[in-house]
CSV table of C-alpha atoms in Angstrom, one decimal:
chain,number,residue,atom,x,y,z
A,1,MET,CA,0.0,0.0,0.0
A,2,SER,CA,1.3,3.4,-1.0
A,3,LEU,CA,1.5,6.0,1.7
A,4,PHE,CA,0.9,9.8,1.3
A,5,PRO,CA,3.7,11.7,2.9
A,6,MET,CA,2.7,15.0,4.5
A,7,PHE,CA,3.4,17.2,7.5
A,8,VAL,CA,0.2,17.9,9.5
A,9,LYS,CA,-0.5,21.0,11.8
A,10,LEU,CA,-1.6,19.6,15.1
A,11,ALA,CA,-1.4,22.8,17.2
A,12,GLY,CA,-4.5,22.9,19.4
A,13,ARG,CA,-6.0,19.7,17.9
A,14,PRO,CA,-7.3,17.1,20.3
A,15,CYS,CA,-5.1,14.0,20.3
A,16,VAL,CA,-5.7,11.0,22.6
A,17,VAL,CA,-3.0,8.6,23.7
A,18,ILE,CA,-4.1,5.3,25.3
A,19,GLY,CA,-1.2,4.3,27.6
A,20,ALA,CA,1.5,6.1,29.5
A,21,GLY,CA,4.4,3.8,29.7
A,22,ASN,CA,7.6,3.3,27.8
A,23,ILE,CA,5.7,2.7,24.5
A,24,ALA,CA,3.7,5.9,24.9
A,25,GLU,CA,6.2,8.3,26.3
A,26,SER,CA,8.0,9.2,23.1
A,27,LYS,CA,4.7,9.5,21.2
A,28,ILE,CA,3.3,11.9,23.8
A,29,GLU,CA,6.5,14.0,23.5
A,30,SER,CA,6.2,14.2,19.7
A,31,LEU,CA,2.6,15.4,20.0
A,32,LEU,CA,3.7,18.0,22.6
A,33,LEU,CA,6.4,19.2,20.2
A,34,ALA,CA,3.7,19.7,17.6
A,35,GLU,CA,1.7,21.8,20.2
A,36,ALA,CA,-1.3,19.3,20.1
A,37,SER,CA,-3.9,19.2,22.9
A,38,VAL,CA,-3.0,15.9,24.4
A,39,THR,CA,-5.2,13.7,26.6
A,40,VAL,CA,-3.6,10.5,28.1
A,41,ILE,CA,-5.7,7.7,29.4
A,42,ALA,CA,-3.9,5.1,31.5
A,43,PRO,CA,-4.2,3.8,35.1
A,44,GLU,CA,-0.5,4.4,35.7
A,45,ALA,CA,2.1,6.7,34.1
A,46,LEU,CA,5.8,7.1,34.0
A,47,PRO,CA,7.3,9.9,36.1
A,48,ARG,CA,7.9,12.1,33.0
A,49,VAL,CA,4.3,11.7,31.9
A,50,GLN,CA,3.1,12.5,35.4
A,51,ALA,CA,5.3,15.6,35.3
A,52,TRP,CA,3.7,16.8,32.0
A,53,ALA,CA,0.3,16.3,33.7
A,54,ASN,CA,1.3,18.2,36.8
A,55,ALA,CA,2.6,21.0,34.7
A,56,GLY,CA,-0.6,21.2,32.8
A,57,GLU,CA,1.0,20.3,29.5
A,58,ILE,CA,-1.3,17.2,29.1
A,59,ARG,CA,-4.5,16.0,30.6
A,60,TRP,CA,-4.1,12.6,32.3
A,61,ILE,CA,-7.1,10.5,33.0
A,62,ALA,CA,-5.9,7.8,35.4
A,63,ARG,CA,-8.0,4.8,34.4
A,64,GLU,CA,-8.3,2.0,31.8
A,65,TYR,CA,-9.5,2.8,28.3
A,66,ARG,CA,-13.2,2.8,27.7
A,67,GLU,CA,-15.2,2.8,24.5
A,68,GLY,CA,-16.2,6.4,23.9
A,69,ASP,CA,-12.8,7.9,24.9
A,70,LEU,CA,-12.1,8.9,21.4
A,71,ASP,CA,-15.1,11.2,21.1
A,72,GLY,CA,-14.0,14.5,19.5
A,73,ALA,CA,-10.4,13.3,18.9
A,74,PHE,CA,-8.5,14.3,15.7
A,75,LEU,CA,-6.1,11.4,16.0
A,76,CYS,CA,-5.2,8.8,18.6
A,77,ILE,CA,-2.4,6.5,19.5
A,78,ALA,CA,-2.9,3.1,21.0
A,79,ALA,CA,0.2,2.5,23.0
A,80,THR,CA,-0.6,0.0,25.7
A,81,ALA,CA,1.3,-3.3,26.2
A,82,THR,CA,-1.9,-5.3,25.5
A,83,SER,CA,-2.6,-5.8,21.8
A,84,SER,CA,-6.3,-6.6,22.3
A,85,VAL,CA,-6.7,-3.1,23.9
A,86,ASN,CA,-4.8,-1.4,21.1
A,87,ARG,CA,-6.9,-3.1,18.5
A,88,ALA,CA,-10.1,-2.2,20.4
A,89,VAL,CA,-8.9,1.4,20.2
A,90,PHE,CA,-8.3,1.1,16.5
A,91,ALA,CA,-11.7,-0.4,16.0
A,92,GLU,CA,-13.4,2.6,17.7
A,93,ALA,CA,-11.2,5.0,15.8
A,94,SER,CA,-12.2,3.4,12.5
A,95,GLU,CA,-15.9,3.8,13.4
A,96,ARG,CA,-15.5,7.4,14.3
A,97,GLY,CA,-13.2,8.4,11.4
A,98,VAL,CA,-10.3,9.2,13.8
A,99,LEU,CA,-6.8,8.6,12.6
A,100,CYS,CA,-5.1,5.9,14.7
A,101,ASN,CA,-1.7,4.4,15.2
A,102,ALA,CA,-1.5,1.2,17.1
A,103,VAL,CA,2.2,1.1,18.1
A,104,ASP,CA,4.2,-1.8,16.7
A,105,ASP,CA,1.1,-3.3,15.0
A,106,PRO,CA,1.3,-2.0,11.3
A,107,PRO,CA,-2.0,-3.6,10.1
A,108,PHE,CA,-3.8,-1.6,12.7
A,109,CYS,CA,-2.3,1.8,11.8
A,110,ASP,CA,-3.7,4.6,9.7
A,111,PHE,CA,-0.4,6.4,9.9
A,112,TYR,CA,3.2,5.7,11.1
A,113,PHE,CA,5.6,7.7,13.1
A,114,PRO,CA,8.7,8.4,11.0
A,115,SER,CA,12.3,8.6,12.2
A,116,VAL,CA,13.0,12.4,12.2
A,117,VAL,CA,16.1,14.5,11.9
A,118,ARG,CA,15.4,18.0,13.2
A,119,ARG,CA,17.3,21.3,12.9
A,120,GLY,CA,14.8,23.9,14.1
A,121,GLU,CA,12.0,24.2,11.5
A,122,LEU,CA,13.9,21.8,9.2
A,123,GLN,CA,12.6,18.3,9.5
A,124,ILE,CA,13.6,15.3,7.4
A,125,ALA,CA,11.3,12.3,8.0
A,126,ILE,CA,12.0,8.7,7.1
A,127,SER,CA,9.4,6.0,6.9
A,128,THR,CA,9.5,2.4,5.9
A,129,ALA,CA,5.7,2.0,6.2
A,130,GLY,CA,6.3,-0.1,9.3
A,131,GLU,CA,8.4,-2.7,7.4
A,132,SER,CA,11.7,-1.9,9.3
A,133,PRO,CA,11.8,0.8,11.9
A,134,ALA,CA,15.4,-0.3,12.6
A,135,LEU,CA,16.4,0.7,9.0
A,136,ALA,CA,14.6,4.0,9.4
A,137,GLN,CA,16.5,4.7,12.6
A,138,ARG,CA,19.8,3.8,10.9
A,139,LEU,CA,19.2,6.1,8.0
A,140,ARG,CA,18.2,8.9,10.5
A,141,LYS,CA,21.5,8.5,12.3
A,142,GLU,CA,23.4,8.7,9.0
A,143,ILE,CA,21.6,11.8,7.8
A,144,ASN,CA,21.9,13.4,11.3
A,145,ALA,CA,25.7,13.0,11.2
A,146,GLN,CA,25.9,14.7,7.7
A,147,LEU,CA,23.5,17.6,8.3
A,148,PRO,CA,25.2,20.7,9.7
A,149,GLN,CA,24.1,21.6,13.2
A,150,ASP,CA,23.3,25.2,12.2
A,151,ALA,CA,21.0,24.2,9.3
A,152,GLY,CA,18.0,25.4,11.4
A,153,GLU,CA,19.4,28.9,11.8
A,154,TRP,CA,20.3,29.0,8.1
A,155,LEU,CA,16.8,28.0,7.2
A,156,MET,CA,15.3,30.8,9.3
A,157,GLU,CA,17.5,33.4,7.6
A,158,LEU,CA,16.6,31.9,4.2
A,159,GLY,CA,13.0,32.1,5.1
A,160,ARG,CA,13.3,35.8,6.0
A,161,LEU,CA,15.0,36.5,2.8
A,162,ARG,CA,12.4,34.6,0.8
A,163,ARG,CA,9.6,36.6,2.3
A,164,GLU,CA,11.4,39.9,1.4
A,165,VAL,CA,11.9,38.7,-2.2
A,166,CYS,CA,8.2,37.5,-2.4
A,167,ALA,CA,7.0,40.9,-1.1
A,168,ALA,CA,9.0,42.7,-3.7
A,169,GLU,CA,8.7,40.6,-6.8
A,170,PRO,CA,5.5,39.3,-8.4
A,171,ILE,CA,4.9,35.6,-9.0
A,172,GLY,CA,6.7,34.4,-12.1
A,173,ASN,CA,9.6,32.5,-13.5
A,174,GLU,CA,12.1,35.2,-12.5
A,175,ARG,CA,11.2,35.0,-8.9
A,176,LYS,CA,11.2,31.2,-8.9
A,177,LEU,CA,14.7,31.0,-10.4
A,178,LEU,CA,16.0,33.6,-7.9
A,179,LEU,CA,14.6,31.7,-4.9
A,180,HIS,CA,16.2,28.4,-6.1
A,181,GLU,CA,19.5,30.2,-6.6
A,182,LEU,CA,19.4,31.7,-3.1
A,183,ALA,CA,18.7,28.3,-1.6
A,184,HIS,CA,22.1,27.2,-2.9
A,185,ARG,CA,24.0,30.2,-1.5
A,186,GLU,CA,25.3,31.0,2.0
A,187,VAL,CA,22.7,33.1,3.8
A,188,CYS,CA,22.9,34.8,7.2
A,189,GLY,CA,21.4,37.7,9.1
A,190,LEU,CA,24.1,40.1,8.0
A,191,GLU,CA,23.4,42.6,5.2
A,192,GLN,CA,26.7,41.5,3.5
A,193,CYS,CA,25.8,37.8,3.3
A,194,PRO,CA,26.1,36.3,-0.2
A,195,SER,CA,22.5,35.5,-0.7
A,196,ARG,CA,21.2,38.8,0.6
A,197,MET,CA,23.7,40.7,-1.6
A,198,ARG,CA,22.5,38.6,-4.6
A,199,ALA,CA,18.9,39.4,-3.8
A,200,LYS,CA,19.7,43.1,-3.7
A,201,GLN,CA,21.6,42.9,-7.0
A,202,HIS,CA,18.6,41.2,-8.6
A,203,ALA,CA,16.3,44.0,-7.2
A,204,ARG,CA,18.5,46.7,-8.6
A,205,GLU,CA,18.5,45.0,-12.0
A,206,HIS,CA,14.7,44.8,-12.0
A,207,GLY,CA,13.8,48.1,-10.2
A,208,LEU,CA,12.5,46.4,-7.1
A,209,THR,CA,12.7,46.8,-3.4
A,210,VAL,CA,14.0,44.0,-1.2
A,211,GLY,CA,14.0,44.5,2.6
A,212,ALA,CA,15.1,47.9,3.8
A,213,GLU,CA,16.8,48.7,0.5
A,214,VAL,CA,15.0,51.1,-1.9
A,215,THR,CA,16.2,50.7,-5.4
A,216,LYS,CA,16.5,53.5,-7.9
């Protein structure tokens, strides 16, 4: 089965995690990083999960899963150590049209958690569609070792410069070509950085304004 790769905005969306042990902890953390509204249902929880609940970062309902717990959820994660419970969660999710991931049980997943390399807003996600999480993790380590640590900061500066160019130049092939060129150049916050200088040169040539510079 072919998967559709995408990055989803979860900020403020209700997400339910069934389970609060070792299996669930990393999944809860990934949802928190995405600023989701997280409810955890489990009779017991690891200290870190309890700390999130005490800090108000998640809502923890200290009991076993019950049918109806997915009411209003956008997505859910079944992360208990009991496969029958996880599959019951998946069954309810399917009935309600809620996206579900039953951890380590690929046939009972609507989506998979990829291995991710992060540098700020830059994310590189690797999925094997549940066939070999170990391979995905190995590839993540290899990419992580090769990707510069400051790639996130570079992306932020490139994004600022892109917004300046887009505000100054109308949509068209010229703008597209320039943005691709800038993505291959060194960019930083300094006015003298190569990409920013190239953008200003382009603006002068076309009678445009980029950033604080007013062309004549």
